[in-house]
Short mmCIF file of C-alpha atoms in Angstrom, two decimals:
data_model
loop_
_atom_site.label_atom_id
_atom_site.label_comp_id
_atom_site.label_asym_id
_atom_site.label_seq_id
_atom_site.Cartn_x
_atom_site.Cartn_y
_atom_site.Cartn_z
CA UNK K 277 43.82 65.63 27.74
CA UNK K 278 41.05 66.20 24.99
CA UNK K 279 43.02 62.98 22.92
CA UNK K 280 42.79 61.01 26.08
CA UNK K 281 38.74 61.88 26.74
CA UNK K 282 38.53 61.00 23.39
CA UNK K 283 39.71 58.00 23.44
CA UNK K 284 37.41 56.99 26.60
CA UNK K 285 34.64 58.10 24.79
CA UNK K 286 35.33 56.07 21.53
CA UNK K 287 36.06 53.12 24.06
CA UNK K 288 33.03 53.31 25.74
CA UNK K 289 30.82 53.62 22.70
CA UNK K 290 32.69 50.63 21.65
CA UNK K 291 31.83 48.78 24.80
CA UNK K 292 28.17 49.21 24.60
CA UNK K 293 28.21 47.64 21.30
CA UNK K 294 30.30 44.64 22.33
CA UNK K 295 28.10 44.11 25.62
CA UNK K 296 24.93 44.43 23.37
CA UNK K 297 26.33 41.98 21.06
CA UNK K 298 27.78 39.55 23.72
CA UNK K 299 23.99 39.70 25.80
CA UNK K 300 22.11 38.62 22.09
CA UNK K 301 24.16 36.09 21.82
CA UNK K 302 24.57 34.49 24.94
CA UNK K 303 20.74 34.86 25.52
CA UNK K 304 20.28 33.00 22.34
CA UNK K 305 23.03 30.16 22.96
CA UNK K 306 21.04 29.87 26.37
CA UNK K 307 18.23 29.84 25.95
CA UNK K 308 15.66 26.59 26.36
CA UNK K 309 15.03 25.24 22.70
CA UNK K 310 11.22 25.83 22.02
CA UNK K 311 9.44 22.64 21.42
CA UNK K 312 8.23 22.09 18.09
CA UNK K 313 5.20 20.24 16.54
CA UNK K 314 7.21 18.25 14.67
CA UNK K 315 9.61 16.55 17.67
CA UNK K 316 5.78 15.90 19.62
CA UNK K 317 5.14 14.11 16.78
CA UNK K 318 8.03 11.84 16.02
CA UNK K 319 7.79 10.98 19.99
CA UNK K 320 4.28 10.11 19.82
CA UNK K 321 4.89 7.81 16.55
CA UNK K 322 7.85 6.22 17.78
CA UNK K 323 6.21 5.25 20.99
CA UNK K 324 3.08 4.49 19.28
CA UNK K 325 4.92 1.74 16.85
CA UNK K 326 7.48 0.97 20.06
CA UNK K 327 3.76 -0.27 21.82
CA UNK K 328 2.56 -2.16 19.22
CA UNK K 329 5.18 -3.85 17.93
CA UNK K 330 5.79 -5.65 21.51
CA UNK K 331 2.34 -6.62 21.25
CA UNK K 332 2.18 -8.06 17.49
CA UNK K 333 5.76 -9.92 18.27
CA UNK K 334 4.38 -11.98 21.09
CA UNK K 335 1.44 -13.15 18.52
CA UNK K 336 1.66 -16.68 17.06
CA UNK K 337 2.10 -16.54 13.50
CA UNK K 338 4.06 -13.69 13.07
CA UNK K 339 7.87 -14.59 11.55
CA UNK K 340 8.97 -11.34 11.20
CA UNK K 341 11.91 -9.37 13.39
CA UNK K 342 10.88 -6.57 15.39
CA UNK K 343 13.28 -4.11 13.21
CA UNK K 344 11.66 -5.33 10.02
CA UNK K 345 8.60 -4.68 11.32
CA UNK K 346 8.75 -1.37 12.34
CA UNK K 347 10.17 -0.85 8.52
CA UNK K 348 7.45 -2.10 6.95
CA UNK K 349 4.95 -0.07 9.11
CA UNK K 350 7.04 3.41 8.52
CA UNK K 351 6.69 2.44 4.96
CA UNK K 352 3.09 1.56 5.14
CA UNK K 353 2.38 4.75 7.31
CA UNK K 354 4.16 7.20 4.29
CA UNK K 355 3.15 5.53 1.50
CA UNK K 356 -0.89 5.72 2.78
CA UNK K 357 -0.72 9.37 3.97
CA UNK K 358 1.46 10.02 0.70
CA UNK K 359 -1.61 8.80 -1.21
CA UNK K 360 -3.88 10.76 0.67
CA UNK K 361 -2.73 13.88 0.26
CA UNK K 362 -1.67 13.47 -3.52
CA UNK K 363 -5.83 12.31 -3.99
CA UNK K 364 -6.86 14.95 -1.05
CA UNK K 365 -9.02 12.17 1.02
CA UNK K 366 -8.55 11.47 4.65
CA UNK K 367 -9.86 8.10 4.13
CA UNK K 368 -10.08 5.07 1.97
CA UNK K 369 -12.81 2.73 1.06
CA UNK K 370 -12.27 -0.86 1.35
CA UNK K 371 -12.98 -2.18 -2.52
CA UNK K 372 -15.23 -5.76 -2.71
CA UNK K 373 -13.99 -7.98 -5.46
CA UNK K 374 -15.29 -11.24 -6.90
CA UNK K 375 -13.29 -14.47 -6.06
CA UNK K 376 -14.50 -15.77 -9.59
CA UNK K 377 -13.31 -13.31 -11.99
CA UNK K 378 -10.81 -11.30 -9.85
CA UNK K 379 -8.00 -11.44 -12.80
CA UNK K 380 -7.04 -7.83 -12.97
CA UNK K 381 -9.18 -6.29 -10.27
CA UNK K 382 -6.52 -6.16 -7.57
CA UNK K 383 -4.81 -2.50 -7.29
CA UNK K 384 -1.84 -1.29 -5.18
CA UNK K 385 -4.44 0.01 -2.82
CA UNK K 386 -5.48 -3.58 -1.80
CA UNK K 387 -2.38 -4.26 0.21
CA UNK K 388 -3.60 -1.19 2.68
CA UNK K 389 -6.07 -4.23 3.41
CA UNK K 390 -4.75 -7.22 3.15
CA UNK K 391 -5.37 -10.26 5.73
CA UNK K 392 -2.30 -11.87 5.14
CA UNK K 393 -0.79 -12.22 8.59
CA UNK K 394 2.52 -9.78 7.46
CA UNK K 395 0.23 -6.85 6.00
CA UNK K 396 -2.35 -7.52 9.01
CA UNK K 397 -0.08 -7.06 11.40
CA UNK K 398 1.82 -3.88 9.77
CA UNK K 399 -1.89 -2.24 9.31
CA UNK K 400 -2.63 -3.27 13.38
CA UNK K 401 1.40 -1.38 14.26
CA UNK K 402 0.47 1.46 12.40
CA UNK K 403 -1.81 4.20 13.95
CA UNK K 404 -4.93 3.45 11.41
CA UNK K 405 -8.70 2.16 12.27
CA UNK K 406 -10.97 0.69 9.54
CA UNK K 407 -14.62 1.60 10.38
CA UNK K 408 -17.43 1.45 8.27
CA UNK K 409 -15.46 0.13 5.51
CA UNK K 410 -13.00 2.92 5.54
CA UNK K 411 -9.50 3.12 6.62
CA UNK K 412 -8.05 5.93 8.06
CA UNK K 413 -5.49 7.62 10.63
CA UNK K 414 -6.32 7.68 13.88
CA UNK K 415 -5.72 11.84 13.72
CA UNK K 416 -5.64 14.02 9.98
CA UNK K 417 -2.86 15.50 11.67
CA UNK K 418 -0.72 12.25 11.91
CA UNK K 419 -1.24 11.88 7.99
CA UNK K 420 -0.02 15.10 7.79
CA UNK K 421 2.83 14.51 9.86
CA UNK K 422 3.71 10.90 8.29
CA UNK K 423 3.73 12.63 4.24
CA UNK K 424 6.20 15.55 5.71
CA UNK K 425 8.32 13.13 6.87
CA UNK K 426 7.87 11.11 3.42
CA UNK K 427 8.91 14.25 1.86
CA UNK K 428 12.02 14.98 3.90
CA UNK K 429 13.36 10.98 3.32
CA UNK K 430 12.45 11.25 -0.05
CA UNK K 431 15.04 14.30 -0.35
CA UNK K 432 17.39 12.85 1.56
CA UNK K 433 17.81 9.60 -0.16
CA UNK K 434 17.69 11.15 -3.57
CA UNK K 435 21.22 13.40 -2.18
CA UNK K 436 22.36 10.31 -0.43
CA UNK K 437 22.58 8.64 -3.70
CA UNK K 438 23.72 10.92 -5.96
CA UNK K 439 27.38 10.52 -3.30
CA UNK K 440 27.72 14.48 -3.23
CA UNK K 441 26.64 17.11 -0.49
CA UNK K 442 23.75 19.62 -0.40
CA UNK K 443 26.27 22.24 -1.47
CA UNK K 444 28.33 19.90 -3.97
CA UNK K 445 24.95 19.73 -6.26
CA UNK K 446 25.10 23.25 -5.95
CA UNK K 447 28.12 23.74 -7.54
CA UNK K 448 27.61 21.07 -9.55
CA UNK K 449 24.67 22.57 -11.27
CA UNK K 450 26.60 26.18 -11.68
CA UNK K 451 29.63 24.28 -13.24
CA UNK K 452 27.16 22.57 -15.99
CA UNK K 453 25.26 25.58 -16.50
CA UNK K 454 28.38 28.11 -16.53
CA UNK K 455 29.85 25.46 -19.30
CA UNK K 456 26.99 25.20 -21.55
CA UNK K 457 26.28 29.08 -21.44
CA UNK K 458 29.76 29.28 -22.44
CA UNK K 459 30.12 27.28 -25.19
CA UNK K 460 26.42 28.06 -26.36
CA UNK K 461 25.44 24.28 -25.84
CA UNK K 462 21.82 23.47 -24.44
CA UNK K 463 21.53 22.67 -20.76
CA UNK K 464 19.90 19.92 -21.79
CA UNK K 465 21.59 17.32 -19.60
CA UNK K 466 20.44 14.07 -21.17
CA UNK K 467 21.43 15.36 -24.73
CA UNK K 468 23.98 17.54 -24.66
CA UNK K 469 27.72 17.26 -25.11
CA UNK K 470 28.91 19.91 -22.94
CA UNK K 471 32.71 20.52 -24.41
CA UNK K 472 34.67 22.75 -22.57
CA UNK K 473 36.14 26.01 -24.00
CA UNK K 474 38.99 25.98 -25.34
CA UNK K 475 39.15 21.78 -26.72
CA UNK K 476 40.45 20.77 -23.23
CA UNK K 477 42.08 17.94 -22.71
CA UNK K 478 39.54 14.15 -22.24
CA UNK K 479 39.58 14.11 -18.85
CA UNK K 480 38.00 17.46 -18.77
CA UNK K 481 35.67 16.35 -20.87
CA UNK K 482 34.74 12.82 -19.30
CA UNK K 483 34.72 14.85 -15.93
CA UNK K 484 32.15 16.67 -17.02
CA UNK K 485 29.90 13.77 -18.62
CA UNK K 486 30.20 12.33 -14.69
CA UNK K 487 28.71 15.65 -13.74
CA UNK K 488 25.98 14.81 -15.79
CA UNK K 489 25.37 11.65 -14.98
CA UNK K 490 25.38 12.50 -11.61
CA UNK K 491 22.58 15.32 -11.85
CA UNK K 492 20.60 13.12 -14.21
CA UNK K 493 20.39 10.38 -12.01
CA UNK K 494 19.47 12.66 -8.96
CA UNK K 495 16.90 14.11 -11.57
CA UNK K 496 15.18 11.34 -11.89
CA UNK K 497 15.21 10.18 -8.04
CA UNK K 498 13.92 13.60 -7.52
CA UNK K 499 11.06 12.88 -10.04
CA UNK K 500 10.16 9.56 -8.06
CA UNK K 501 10.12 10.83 -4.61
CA UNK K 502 7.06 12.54 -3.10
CA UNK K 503 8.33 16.01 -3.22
CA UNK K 504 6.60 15.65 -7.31
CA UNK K 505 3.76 14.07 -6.12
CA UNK K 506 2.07 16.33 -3.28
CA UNK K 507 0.87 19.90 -4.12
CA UNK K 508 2.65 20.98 -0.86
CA UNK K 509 1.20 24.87 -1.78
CA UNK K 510 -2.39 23.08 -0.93
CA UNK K 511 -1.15 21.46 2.02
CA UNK K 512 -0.14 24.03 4.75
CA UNK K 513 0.00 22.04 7.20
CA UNK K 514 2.57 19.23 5.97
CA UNK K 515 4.29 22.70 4.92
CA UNK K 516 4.50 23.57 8.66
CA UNK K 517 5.99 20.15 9.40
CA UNK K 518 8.94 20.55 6.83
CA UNK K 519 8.89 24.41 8.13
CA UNK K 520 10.00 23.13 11.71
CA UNK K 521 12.70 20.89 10.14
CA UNK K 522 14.27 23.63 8.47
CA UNK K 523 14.04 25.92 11.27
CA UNK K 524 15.85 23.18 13.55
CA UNK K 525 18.84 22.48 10.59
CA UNK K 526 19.85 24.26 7.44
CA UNK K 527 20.72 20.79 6.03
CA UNK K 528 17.74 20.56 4.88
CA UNK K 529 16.50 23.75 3.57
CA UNK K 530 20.26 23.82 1.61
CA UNK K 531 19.14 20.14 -0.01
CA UNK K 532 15.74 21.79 -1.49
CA UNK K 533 17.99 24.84 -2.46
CA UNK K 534 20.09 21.76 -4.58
CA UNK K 535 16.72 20.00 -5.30
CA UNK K 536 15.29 23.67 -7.42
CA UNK K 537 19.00 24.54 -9.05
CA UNK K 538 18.60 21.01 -11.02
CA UNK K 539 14.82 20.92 -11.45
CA UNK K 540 14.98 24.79 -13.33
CA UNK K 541 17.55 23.12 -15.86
CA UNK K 542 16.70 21.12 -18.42
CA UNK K 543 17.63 17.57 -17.17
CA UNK K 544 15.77 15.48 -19.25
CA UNK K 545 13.00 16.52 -21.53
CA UNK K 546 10.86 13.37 -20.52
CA UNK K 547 10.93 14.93 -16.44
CA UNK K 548 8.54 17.38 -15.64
CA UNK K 549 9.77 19.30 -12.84
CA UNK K 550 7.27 21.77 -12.21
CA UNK K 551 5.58 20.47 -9.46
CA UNK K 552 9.22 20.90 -7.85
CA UNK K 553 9.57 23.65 -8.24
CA UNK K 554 5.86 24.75 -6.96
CA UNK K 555 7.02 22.80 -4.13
CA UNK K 556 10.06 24.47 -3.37
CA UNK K 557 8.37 28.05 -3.55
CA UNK K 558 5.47 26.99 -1.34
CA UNK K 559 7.78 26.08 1.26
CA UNK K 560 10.50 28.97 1.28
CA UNK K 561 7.42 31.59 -0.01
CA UNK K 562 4.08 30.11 1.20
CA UNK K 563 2.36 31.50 3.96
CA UNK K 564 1.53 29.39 7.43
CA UNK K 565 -1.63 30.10 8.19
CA UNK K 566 -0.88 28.09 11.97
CA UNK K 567 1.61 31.00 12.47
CA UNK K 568 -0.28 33.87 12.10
CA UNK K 569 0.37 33.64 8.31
CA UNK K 570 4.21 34.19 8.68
CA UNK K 571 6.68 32.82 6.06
CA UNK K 572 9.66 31.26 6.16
CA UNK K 573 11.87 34.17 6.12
CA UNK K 574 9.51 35.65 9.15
CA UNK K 575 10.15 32.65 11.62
CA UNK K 576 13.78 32.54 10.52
CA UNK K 577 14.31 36.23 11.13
CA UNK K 578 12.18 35.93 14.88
CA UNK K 579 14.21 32.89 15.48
CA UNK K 580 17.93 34.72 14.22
CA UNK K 581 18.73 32.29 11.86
CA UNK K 582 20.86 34.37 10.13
CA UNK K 583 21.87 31.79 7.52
CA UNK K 584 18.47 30.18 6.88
CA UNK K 585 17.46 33.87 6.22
CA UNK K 586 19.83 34.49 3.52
CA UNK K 587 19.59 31.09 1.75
CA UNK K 588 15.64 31.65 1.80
CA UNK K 589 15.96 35.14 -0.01
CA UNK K 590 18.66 33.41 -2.37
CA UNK K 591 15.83 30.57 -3.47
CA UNK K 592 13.38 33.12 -3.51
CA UNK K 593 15.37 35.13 -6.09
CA UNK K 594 16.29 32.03 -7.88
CA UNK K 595 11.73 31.65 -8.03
CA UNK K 596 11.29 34.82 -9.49
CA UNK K 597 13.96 34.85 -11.93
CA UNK K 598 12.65 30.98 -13.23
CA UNK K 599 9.19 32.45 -12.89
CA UNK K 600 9.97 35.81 -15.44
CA UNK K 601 12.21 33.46 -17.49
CA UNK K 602 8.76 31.30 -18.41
CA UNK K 603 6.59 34.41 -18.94
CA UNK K 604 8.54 35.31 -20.86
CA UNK K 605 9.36 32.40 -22.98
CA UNK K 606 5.02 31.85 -23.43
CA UNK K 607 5.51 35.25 -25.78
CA UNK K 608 5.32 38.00 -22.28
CA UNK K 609 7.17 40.88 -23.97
CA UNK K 610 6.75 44.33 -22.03
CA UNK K 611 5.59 47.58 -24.71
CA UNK K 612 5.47 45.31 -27.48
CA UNK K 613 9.08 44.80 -28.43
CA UNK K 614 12.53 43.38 -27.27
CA UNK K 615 12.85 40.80 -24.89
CA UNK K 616 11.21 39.94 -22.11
CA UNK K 617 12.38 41.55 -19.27
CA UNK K 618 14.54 39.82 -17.08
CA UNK K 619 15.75 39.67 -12.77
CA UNK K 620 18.91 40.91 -12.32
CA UNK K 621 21.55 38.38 -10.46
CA UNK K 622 21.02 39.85 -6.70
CA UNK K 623 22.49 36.39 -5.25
CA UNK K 624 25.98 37.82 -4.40
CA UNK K 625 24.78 41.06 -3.09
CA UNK K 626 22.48 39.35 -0.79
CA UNK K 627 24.88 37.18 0.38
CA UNK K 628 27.50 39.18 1.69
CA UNK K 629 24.97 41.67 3.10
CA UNK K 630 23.69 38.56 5.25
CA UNK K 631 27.44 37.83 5.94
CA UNK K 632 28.64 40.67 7.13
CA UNK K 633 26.02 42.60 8.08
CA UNK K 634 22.96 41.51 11.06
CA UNK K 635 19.46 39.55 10.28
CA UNK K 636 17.92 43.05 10.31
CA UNK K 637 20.25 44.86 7.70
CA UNK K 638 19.71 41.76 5.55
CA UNK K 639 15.72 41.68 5.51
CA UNK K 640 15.88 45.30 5.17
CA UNK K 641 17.71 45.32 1.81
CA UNK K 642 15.78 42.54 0.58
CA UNK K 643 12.61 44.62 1.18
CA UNK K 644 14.38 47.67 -0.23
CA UNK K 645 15.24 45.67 -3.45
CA UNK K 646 11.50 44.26 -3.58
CA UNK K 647 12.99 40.91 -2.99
CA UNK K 648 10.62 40.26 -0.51
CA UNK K 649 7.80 42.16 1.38
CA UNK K 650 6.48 42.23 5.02
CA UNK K 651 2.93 41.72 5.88
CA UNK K 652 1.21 44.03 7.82
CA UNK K 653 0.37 42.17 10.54
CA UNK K 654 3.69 39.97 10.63
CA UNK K 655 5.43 43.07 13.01
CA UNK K 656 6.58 39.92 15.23
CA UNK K 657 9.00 38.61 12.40
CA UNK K 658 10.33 41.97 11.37
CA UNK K 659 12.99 40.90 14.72
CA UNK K 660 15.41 38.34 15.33
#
């Protein structure tokens, strides 16, 4: 009798749980998907360009198809508010030049007014005004909104091309790095002869110059995009636009993970990576100052994102261990003497806390490790 009331009691304990668990997660499954900033404004560009374009194609004059048209004007849109924000204007004056001794006094910038009829009628599709001699978007916000959306491409064409996944330049990057620490060879990528231990075999060894090439080349599209030219940690609000992206997909926010594994080795010694890796910290560490000054981690955590929670305290990590490794390589030393102190490797402990355990348990151990910490007046993302 006492096994038996036991066992009901064990059961029902059991029970609650399971019903708790089941309610979360059905409540989160059915629940209507909040409407982000960022899906307003792809709707209101795409129907803005839809508009226009009908109207330029049933101008005279105009030999271009309606697809290559709304190409061109994405492009012009990007590569204007990608400008802006790298020179922090909101507008651009429209530069006089003599027709007489014009030689080299053209600039990229003159295309943004051009009256050929293909530029004129991109810059008429395109949600821009010149007044007063100035060109600008119709709204700061839609320049914000067109160089987060430059950004995002610009990652995503720099993994499409290098033929791998997100997670395959992840372990692509650990395989180099794991190789040269082994063999005490520089990570230097465009340098070094990585030989694996051992004298393996040639195909080992022209595996791993593939490897190379492969993290060279996405290096250097890396380098090109506009991911190195935008302080994004001066920008909050194109960091709020790439915030909602990440917070819709994990796609993404696992690319920029990829993105800062290459940029903290030493690809190429002509690349300067920094600004990369600014970039990526801003955006997994920065605070939002249209949400209440919550990170990352805080609207992943309110949101139960369980897995863009852990992979934002695993970049984090990865931040602060780059960050010591440069103090202390400009002559840091703690007390005077032996080496600069180092993070230790938290990754895997992280990660199968986050696995196994709930958003909560995670965030919690982060905190407890001084991984992270929780503003005061964040108490909304301190629950998923």
């Amino acid at each position: 009798m006492v096994g038996d009331e036991f066992e009901k009691e064990s059961m029902t304990q059991w029970r609650i749980k399971m019903v708790g668990v089941l309610e979360r997660a059905l409540f989160r499954t059915l629940r209507r998907q909040p409407v982000v900033r960022v899906d307003i404004y792809n709707q209101f560009v795409g129907l803005w360009l839809d508009r226009e374009i009908q109207k330029a194609i049933g101008l005279r004059g105009i030999a271009i198809a309606p697809q290559q048209l709304r190409l061109e004007a994405i492009e012009f849109t990007r590569q204007l508010s990608v400008y802006m924000a790298k020179h922090n204007r909101t507008k651009l004056p429209q530069l006089k030049h003599s027709t007489l001794f014009a030689f080299d006094a053209r600039s990229s910038l003159d295309v943004f007014f051009s009256d050929e009829p293909v530029e004129k009628a991109v810059r008429d599709t395109v949600p821009t005004r010149i007044s007063g001699g100035f060109l600008t978007f119709i709204h700061k916000t839609i320049m914000e909104h067109s160089a987060a959306m430059a950004v995002v491409d610009g990652i995503e064409a720099a993994v499409a091309a290098s033929g791998l996944s997100p997670q395959q330049l992840i372990e692509t990057a650990h395989k180099i790095t794991s190789s040269s620490s082994s063999t005490g060879v520089s990570t230097s990528l465009a340098t070094a002869e990585v030989t694996p231990a051992g004298g393996k075999d040639t195909s080992m060894r022209s595996e791993m110059r593939r490897l190379r090439s492969v993290l060279v080349s996405f290096a250097h599209s890396i380098a090109r995009s506009p991911l190195c030219e935008i302080e994004l940690d001066a920008e909050p609000a194109i960091c709020d636009f790439i915030t909602d992206l990440m917070l819709k997909s994990t796609s993404f926010a696992t690319s920029l993970r990829a993105v800062l594994e290459v940029a903290r080795m030493e690809v190429d010694e002509e690349l300067d990576l920094e600004v990369v890796q600014d970039n990526v910290k801003a955006l997994f560490g920065g605070k939002l100052p249209r949400r209440k000054n919550r990170t990352l981690l805080h609207e992943a955590a309110q949101d139960g994102a369980e897995r863009l929670v852990e992979l934002t305290m695993v970049v984090m990590a990865k931040v602060a261990e780059s960050s010591m490794v440069v103090h202390g390589g400009e002559g840091g030393r703690s007390g005077g003497e032996g080496e600069a102190p180092r993070l230790k490797q938290t990754e895997s402990t992280v990660s199968s806390h986050a696995k196994r355990g709930s958003v909560i348990a995670a965030s919690a151990e982060a905190v407890k490790g001084g991984l992270v910490s929780w503003d005061g007046q964040d108490d909304e993302g301190k629950t998923a």
